[in-house]
Short mmCIF file of C-alpha atoms and ligand atoms in Angstrom, two decimals:
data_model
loop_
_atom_site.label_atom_id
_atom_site.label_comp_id
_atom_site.label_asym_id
_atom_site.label_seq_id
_atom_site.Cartn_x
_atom_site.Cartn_y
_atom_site.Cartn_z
CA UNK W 1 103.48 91.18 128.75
CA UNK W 2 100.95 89.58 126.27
CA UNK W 3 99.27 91.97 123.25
CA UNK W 4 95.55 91.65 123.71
CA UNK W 5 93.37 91.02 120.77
CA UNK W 6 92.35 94.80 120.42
CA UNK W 7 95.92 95.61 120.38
CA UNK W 8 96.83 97.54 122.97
CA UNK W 9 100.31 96.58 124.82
CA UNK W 10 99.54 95.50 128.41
CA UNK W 11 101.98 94.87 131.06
CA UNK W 12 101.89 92.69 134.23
CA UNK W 13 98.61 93.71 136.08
CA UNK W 14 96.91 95.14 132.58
CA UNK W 15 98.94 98.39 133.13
CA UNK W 16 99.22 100.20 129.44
CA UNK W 17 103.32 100.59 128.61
CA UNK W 18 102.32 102.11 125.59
CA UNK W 19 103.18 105.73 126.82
CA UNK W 20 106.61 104.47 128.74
CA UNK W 21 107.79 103.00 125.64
CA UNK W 22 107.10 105.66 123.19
CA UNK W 23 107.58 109.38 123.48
CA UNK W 24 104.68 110.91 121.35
CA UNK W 25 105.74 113.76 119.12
CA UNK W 26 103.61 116.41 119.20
CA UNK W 27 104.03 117.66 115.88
CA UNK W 28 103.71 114.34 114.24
CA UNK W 29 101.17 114.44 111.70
CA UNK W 30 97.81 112.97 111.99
CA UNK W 31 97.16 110.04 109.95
CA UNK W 32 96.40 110.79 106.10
CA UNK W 33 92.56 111.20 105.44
CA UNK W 34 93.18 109.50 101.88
CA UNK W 35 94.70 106.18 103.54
CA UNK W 36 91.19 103.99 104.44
CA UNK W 37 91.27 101.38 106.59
CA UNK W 38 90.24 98.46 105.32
CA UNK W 39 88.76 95.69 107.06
CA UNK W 40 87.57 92.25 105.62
CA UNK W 41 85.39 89.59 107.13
CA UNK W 42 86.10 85.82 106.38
CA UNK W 43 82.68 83.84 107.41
CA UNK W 44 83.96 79.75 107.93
CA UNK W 45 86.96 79.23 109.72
CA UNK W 46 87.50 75.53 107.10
CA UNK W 47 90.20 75.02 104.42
CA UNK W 48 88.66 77.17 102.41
CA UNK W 49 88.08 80.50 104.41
CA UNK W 50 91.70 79.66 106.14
CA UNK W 51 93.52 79.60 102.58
CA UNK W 52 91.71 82.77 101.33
CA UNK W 53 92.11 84.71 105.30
CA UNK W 54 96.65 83.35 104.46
CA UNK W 55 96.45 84.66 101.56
CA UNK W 56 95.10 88.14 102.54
CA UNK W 57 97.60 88.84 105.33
CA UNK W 58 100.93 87.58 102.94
CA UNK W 59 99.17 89.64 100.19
CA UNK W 60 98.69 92.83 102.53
CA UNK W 61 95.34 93.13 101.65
CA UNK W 62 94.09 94.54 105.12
CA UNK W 63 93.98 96.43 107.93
CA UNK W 64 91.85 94.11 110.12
CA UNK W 65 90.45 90.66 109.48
CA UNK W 66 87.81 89.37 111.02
CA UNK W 67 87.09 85.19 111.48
CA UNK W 68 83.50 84.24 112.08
CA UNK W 69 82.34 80.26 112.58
CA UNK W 70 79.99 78.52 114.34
CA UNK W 71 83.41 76.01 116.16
CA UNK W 72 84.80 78.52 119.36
CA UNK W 73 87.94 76.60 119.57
CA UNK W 74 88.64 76.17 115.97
CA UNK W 75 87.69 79.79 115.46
CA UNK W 76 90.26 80.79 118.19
CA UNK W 77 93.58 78.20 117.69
CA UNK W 78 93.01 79.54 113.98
CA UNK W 79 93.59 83.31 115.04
CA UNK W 80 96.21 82.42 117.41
CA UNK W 81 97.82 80.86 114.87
CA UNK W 82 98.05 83.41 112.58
CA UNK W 83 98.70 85.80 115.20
CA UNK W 84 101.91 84.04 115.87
CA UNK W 85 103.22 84.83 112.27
CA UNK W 86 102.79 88.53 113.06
CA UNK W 87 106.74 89.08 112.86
CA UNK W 88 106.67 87.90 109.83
CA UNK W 89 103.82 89.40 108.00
CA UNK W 90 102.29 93.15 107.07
CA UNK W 91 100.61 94.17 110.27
CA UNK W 92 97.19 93.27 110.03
CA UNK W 93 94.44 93.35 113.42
CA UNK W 94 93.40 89.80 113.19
CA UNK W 95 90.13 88.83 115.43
CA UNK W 96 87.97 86.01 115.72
CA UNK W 97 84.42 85.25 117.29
CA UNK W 98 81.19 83.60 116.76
CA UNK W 99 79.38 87.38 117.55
CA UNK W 100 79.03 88.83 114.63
CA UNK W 101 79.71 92.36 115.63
CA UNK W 102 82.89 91.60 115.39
CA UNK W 103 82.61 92.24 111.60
CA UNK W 104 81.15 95.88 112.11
CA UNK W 105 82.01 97.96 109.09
CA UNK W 106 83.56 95.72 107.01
CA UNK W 107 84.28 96.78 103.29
CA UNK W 108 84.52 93.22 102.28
CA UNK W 109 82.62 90.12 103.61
CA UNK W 110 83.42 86.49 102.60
CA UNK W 111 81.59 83.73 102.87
CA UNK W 112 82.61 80.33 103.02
CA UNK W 113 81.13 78.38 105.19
CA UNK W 114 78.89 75.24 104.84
CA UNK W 115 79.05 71.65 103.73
CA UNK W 116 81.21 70.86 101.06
CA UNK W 117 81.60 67.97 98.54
CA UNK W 118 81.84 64.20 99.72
CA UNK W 119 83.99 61.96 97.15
CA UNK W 120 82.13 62.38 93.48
CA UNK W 121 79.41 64.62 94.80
CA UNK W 122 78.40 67.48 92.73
CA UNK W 123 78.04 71.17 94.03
CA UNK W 124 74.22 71.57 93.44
CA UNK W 125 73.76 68.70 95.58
CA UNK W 126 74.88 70.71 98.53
CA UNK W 127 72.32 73.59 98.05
CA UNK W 128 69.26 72.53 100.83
CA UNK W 129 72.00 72.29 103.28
CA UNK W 130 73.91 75.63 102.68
CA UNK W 131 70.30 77.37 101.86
CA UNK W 132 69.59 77.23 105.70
CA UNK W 133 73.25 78.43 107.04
CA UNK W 134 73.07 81.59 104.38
CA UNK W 135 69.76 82.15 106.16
CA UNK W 136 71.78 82.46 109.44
CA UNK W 137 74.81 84.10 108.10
CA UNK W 138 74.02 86.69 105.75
CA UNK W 139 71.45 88.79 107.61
CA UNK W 140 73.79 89.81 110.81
CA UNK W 141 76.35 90.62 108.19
CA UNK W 142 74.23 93.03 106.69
CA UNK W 143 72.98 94.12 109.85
CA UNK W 144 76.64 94.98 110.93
CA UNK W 145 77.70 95.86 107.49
CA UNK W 146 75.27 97.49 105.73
CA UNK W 147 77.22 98.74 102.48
CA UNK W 148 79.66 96.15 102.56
CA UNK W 149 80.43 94.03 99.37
CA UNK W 150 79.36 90.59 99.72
CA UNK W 151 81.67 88.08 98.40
CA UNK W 152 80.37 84.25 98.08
CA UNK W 153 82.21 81.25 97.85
CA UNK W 154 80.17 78.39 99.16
CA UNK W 155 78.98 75.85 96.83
CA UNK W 156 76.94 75.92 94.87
CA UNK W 157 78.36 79.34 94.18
CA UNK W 158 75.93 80.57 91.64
CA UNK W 159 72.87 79.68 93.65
CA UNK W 160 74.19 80.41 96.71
CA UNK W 161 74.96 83.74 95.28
CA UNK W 162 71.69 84.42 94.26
CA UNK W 163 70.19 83.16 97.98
CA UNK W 164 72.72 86.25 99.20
CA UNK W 165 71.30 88.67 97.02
CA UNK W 166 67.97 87.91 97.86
CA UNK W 167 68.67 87.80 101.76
CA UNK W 168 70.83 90.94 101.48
CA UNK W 169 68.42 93.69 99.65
CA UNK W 170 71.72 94.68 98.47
CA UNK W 171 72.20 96.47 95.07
CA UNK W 172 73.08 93.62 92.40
CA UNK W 173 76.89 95.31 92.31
CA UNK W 174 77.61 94.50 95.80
CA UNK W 175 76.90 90.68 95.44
CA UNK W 176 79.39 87.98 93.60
CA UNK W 177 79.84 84.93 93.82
CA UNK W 178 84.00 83.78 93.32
CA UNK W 179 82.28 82.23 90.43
CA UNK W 180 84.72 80.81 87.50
CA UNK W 181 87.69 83.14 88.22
CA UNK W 182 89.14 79.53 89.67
CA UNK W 183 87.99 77.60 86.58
CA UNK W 184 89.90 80.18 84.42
CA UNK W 185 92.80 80.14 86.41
CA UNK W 186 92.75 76.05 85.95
CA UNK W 187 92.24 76.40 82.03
CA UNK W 188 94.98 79.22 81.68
CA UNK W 189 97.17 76.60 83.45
CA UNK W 190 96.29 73.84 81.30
CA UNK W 191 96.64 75.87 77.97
CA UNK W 192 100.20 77.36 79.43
CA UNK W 193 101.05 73.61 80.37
CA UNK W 194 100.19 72.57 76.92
CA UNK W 195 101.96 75.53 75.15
CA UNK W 196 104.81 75.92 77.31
CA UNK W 197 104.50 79.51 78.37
CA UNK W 198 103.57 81.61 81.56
CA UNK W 199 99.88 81.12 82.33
CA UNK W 200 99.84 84.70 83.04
CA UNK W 201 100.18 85.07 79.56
CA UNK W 202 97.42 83.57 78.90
CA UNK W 203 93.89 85.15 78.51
CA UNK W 204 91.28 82.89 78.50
CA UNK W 205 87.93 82.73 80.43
CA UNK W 206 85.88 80.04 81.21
CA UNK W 207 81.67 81.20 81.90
CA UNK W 208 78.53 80.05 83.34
CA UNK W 209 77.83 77.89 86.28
CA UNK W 210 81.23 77.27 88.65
CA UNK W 211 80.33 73.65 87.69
CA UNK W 212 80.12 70.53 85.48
CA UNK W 213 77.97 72.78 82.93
CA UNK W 214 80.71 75.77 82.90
CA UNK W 215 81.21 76.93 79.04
CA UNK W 216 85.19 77.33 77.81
CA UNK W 217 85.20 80.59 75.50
CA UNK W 218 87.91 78.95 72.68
CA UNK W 219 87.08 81.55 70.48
CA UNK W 220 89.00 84.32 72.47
CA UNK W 221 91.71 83.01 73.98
CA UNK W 222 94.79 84.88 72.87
CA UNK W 223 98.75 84.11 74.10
CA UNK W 224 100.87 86.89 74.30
CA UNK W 225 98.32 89.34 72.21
CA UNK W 226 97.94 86.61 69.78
CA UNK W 227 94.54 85.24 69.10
CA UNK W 228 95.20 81.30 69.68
CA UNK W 229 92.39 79.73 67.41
CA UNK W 230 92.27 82.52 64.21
CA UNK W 231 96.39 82.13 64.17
CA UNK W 232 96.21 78.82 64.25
CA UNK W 233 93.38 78.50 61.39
CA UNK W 234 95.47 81.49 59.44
CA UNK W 235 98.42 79.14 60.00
CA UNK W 236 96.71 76.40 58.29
CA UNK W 237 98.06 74.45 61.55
CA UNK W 238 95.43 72.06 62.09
CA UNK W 239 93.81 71.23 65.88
CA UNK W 240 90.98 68.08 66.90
CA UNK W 241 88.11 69.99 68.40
CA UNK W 242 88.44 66.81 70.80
CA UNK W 243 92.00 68.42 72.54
CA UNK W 244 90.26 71.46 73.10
CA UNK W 245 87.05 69.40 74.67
CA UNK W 246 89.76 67.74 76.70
CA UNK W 247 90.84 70.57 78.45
CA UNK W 248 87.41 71.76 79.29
CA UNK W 249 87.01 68.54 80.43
CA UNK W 250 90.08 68.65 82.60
CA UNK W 251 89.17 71.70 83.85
CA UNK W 252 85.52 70.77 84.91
CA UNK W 253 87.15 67.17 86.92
CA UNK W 254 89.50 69.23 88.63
CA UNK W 255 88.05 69.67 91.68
CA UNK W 256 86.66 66.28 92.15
CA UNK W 257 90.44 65.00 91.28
CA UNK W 258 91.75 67.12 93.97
CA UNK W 259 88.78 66.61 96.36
CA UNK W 260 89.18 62.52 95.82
CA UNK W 261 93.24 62.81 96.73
CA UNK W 262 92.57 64.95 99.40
CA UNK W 263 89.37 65.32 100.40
CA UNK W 264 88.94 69.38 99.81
CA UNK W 265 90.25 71.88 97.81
CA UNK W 266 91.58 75.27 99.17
CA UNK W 267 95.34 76.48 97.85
CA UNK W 268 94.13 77.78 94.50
CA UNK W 269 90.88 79.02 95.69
CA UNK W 270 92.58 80.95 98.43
CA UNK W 271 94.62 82.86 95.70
CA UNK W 272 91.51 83.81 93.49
CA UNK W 273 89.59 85.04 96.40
CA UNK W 274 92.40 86.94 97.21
CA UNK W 275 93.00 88.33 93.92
CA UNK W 276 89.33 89.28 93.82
CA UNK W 277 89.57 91.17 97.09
CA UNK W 278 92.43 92.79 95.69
CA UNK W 279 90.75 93.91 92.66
CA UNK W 280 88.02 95.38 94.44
CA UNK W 281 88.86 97.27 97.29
CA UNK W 282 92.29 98.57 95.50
CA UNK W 283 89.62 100.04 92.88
CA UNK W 284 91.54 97.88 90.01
CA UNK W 285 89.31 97.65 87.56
CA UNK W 286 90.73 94.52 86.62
CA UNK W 287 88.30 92.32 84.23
CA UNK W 288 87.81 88.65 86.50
CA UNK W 289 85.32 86.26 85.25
CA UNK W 290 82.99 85.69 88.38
CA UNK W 291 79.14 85.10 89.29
CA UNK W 292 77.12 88.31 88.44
CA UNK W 293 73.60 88.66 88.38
CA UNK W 294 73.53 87.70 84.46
CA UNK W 295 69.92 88.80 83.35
CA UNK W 296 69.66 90.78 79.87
CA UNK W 297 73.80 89.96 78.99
CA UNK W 298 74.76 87.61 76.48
CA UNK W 299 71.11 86.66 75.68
CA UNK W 300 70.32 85.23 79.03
CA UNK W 301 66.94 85.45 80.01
CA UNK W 302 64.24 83.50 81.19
CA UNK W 303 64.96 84.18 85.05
CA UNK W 304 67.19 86.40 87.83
CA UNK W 305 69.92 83.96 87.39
CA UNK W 306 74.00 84.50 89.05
CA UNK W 307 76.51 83.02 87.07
CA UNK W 308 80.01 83.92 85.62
CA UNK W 309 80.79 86.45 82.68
CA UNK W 310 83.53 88.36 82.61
CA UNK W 311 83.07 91.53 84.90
CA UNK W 312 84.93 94.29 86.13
CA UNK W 313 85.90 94.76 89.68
CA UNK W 314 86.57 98.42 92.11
CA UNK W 315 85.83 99.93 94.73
CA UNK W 316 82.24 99.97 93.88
CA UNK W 317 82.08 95.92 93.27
CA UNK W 318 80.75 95.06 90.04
CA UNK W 319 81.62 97.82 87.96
CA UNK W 320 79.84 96.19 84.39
CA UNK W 321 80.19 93.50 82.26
CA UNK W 322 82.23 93.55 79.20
CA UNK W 323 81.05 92.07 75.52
CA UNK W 324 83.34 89.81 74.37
CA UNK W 325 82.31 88.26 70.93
CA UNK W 326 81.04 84.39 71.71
CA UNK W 327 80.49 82.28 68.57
CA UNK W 328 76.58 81.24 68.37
CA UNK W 329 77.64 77.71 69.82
CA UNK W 330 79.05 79.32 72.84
CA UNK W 331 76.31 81.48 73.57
CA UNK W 332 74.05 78.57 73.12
CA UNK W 333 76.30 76.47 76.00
CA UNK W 334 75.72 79.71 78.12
CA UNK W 335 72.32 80.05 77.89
CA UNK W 336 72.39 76.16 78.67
CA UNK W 337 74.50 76.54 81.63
CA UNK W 338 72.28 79.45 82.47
CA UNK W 339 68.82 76.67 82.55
CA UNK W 340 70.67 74.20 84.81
CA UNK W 341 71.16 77.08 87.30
CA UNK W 342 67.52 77.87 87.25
CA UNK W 343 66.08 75.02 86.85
CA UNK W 344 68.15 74.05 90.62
CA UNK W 345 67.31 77.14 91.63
CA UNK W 346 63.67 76.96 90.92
CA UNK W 347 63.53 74.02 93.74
CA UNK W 348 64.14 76.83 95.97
CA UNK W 349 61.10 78.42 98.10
CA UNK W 350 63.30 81.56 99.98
CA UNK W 351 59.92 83.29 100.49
CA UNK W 352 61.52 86.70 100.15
N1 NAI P 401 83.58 78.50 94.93
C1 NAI P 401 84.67 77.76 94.88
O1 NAI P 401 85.44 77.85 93.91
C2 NAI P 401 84.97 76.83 96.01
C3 NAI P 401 84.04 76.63 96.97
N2 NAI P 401 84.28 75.76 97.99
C4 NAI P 401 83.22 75.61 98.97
O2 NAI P 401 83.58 76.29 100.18
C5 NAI P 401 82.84 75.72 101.25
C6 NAI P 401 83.78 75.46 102.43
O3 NAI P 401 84.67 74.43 102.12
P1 NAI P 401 85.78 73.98 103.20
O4 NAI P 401 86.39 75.18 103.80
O5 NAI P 401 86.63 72.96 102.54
O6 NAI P 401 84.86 73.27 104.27
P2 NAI P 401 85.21 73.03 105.81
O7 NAI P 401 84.29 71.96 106.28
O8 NAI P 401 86.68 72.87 105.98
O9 NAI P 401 84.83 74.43 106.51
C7 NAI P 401 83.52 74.87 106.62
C8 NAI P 401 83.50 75.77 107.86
O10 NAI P 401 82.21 76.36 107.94
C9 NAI P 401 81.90 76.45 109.33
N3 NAI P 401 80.47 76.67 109.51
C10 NAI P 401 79.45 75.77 109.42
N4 NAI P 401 78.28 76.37 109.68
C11 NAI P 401 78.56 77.69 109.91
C12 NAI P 401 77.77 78.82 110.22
N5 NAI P 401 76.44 78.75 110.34
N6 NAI P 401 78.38 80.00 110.41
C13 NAI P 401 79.74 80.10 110.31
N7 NAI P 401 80.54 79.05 110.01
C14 NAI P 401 79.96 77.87 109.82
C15 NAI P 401 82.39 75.12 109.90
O11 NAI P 401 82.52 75.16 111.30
C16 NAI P 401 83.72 74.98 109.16
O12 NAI P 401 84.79 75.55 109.90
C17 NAI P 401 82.15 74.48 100.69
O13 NAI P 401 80.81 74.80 100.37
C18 NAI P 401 82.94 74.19 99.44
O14 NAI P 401 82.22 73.45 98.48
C19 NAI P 401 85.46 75.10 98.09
C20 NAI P 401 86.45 75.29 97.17
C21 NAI P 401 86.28 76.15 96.02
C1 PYR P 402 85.33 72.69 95.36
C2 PYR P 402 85.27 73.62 94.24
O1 PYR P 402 84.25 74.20 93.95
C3 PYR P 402 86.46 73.80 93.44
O2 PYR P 402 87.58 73.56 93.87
O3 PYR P 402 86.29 74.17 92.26
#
């Protein structure tokens, strides 16, 4: 007997045992109206979209997930594979194919396919190259999908973002990029490193482009409740403005340390993408810093323009943006990181 893909229990000759092996009873009740299904589409079958698609079915974050690539035999050893863990996981539908009406009706659609970053290359270097696969990928998803949430997280993420918008005709809410929500996740593990506490603990945002220009908000970091830098200066505990430029910096050459020891990176990203999904189709309401479409918040202007602020995440996608205080010098690194995005993004002729 082998389970086919749709799920249905077939015996030698494709006879259905499903009936010999359970009695029905009658007066079972019909599945709850309240309980959705919930289906999510993974688009790139790489390290990336196979980290994020692990992390999903541990997580229990769907009913069905879909795999999409352009690679037939990647695509289906991948979906085997996971299949195989099915006795040891939440029971998910997991399908794969290179047709996208596979995805049809997906809540949540991820994409992460493309090029990605040789040794010391930046992210906006990879834009002409992903440009022309978003131009293949996004339109069947929104044919098959058409009030799905679209989720980006190929590089360069704000751009990229803002190419998905554009070939959507989606509502600004149902596009983001992952954005910083990795970033921040780095920095909250640096700070926790450096302070010796739970990184949970700590709240602390990084903003702007997913990128070398990315913008650390010091001036609201807290630990436990505690405001780090106002204690600290209440305190009269004195800190170099150089550690705290240090960790920024640590945070911004974390990728390419990880990418130069082993060529990609795809563990950490797999849990923010994950805890993003989460978020959003479990209505949270949880506050994640990720790319939004950032025109007419924290004096950005000059441009439609995708990058990361902190936003809120449901059911609905991007739910608003909340106004944290920045200091004038952070503002000015946002609007900064907010010109480097749009000045890459001007090379761009979409012609929609
Ligand atoms: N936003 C973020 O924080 C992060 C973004 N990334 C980005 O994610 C992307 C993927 O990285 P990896 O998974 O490591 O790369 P990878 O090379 O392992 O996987 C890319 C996958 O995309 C597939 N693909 C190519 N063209 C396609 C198409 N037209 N339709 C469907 N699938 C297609 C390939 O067959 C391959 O399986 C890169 O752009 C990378 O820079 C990576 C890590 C973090
Ligand atoms: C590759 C990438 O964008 C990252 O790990 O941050």
């Amino acid at each position: 007997m082998h389970k086919s893909s749709s799920g249905s229990s077939l015996g030698p000759g494709g006879l259905d045992l499903t009936q010999s092996f359970f009695k029905p009873i009658s007066s079972a009740a019909p599945p709850s109206p309240t309980k959705r299904h919930t289906k999510i589409s993974v688009v790139g079958a790489g390290n990336v979209g196979m980290a994020i698609a692990q992390t999903i079915l541990t997580q229990d974050l769907a009913d069905e997930l879909v795999l999409i690539d352009v690679n037939p035999d990647k695509l289906r050893g991948e979906m085997l594979d996971l299949q195989h863990a099915a006795a040891f996981l939440p029971r998910t539908k997991i399908l794969a194919s290179v047709d996208y009406a596979v995805t049809v009706g997906s809540d949540l659609c991820i994409v992460t396919a493309g090029a990605r970053q040789n040794l010391g290359e930046s992210r906006l270097n990879l834009l002409q190259r992903n440009v022309a696969l978003f131009r293949k990928i996004i339109p069947p998803l929104v044919k098959f999908s058409p009030d799905t949430i679209l989720l980006i997280v190929s590089n360069p993420v704000d751009v990229l973002t803002h190419v998905a918008w554009k070939l959507s005709g989606f509502p600004s809410n149902r596009v983001l990029g992952s954005g910083t929500n990795l970033d921040s996740s780095r920095f909250r593990f640096l700070i926790a490193d450096h302070l010796d506490v739970n990184a949970q603990d700590v709240q602390a945002y990084i903003v702007g482009e997913h990128g070398d220009s990315s913008v650390a908000l010091w001036s609201s970091i807290s630990v436990g409740g505690v405001p780090v830098l106002s204690f600290l200066e209440k305190q009269e505990i004195a800190y170099e403005k150089e550690t705290l430029e240090e960790i920024h910096k640590a945070v911004v050459d974390s990728a390419y340390e990880v990418i130069s020891l082993k060529g990609y990176t795809s563990w950490a990203i797999g849990y923010s993408v994950a805890n993003l999904a989460r978020s959003i189709l479990r209505d949270q309401r949880k506050i994640h810093p990720v790319s939004v479409l950032a025109k007419g918040f924290y004096g950005v202007e000059g441009g439609e323009v995708f990058l990361s602020l902190p936003a809120q995440l449901g059911r609905g996608g991007v739910l608003g943006v909340t106004n944290i205080h920045l200091t004038d010098e952070e503002e000015q690194r946002l609007r900064d990181s907010a010109r480097t995005i749009l000045d890459v993004q001007s090379q761009l002729n979409l012609g929609i």
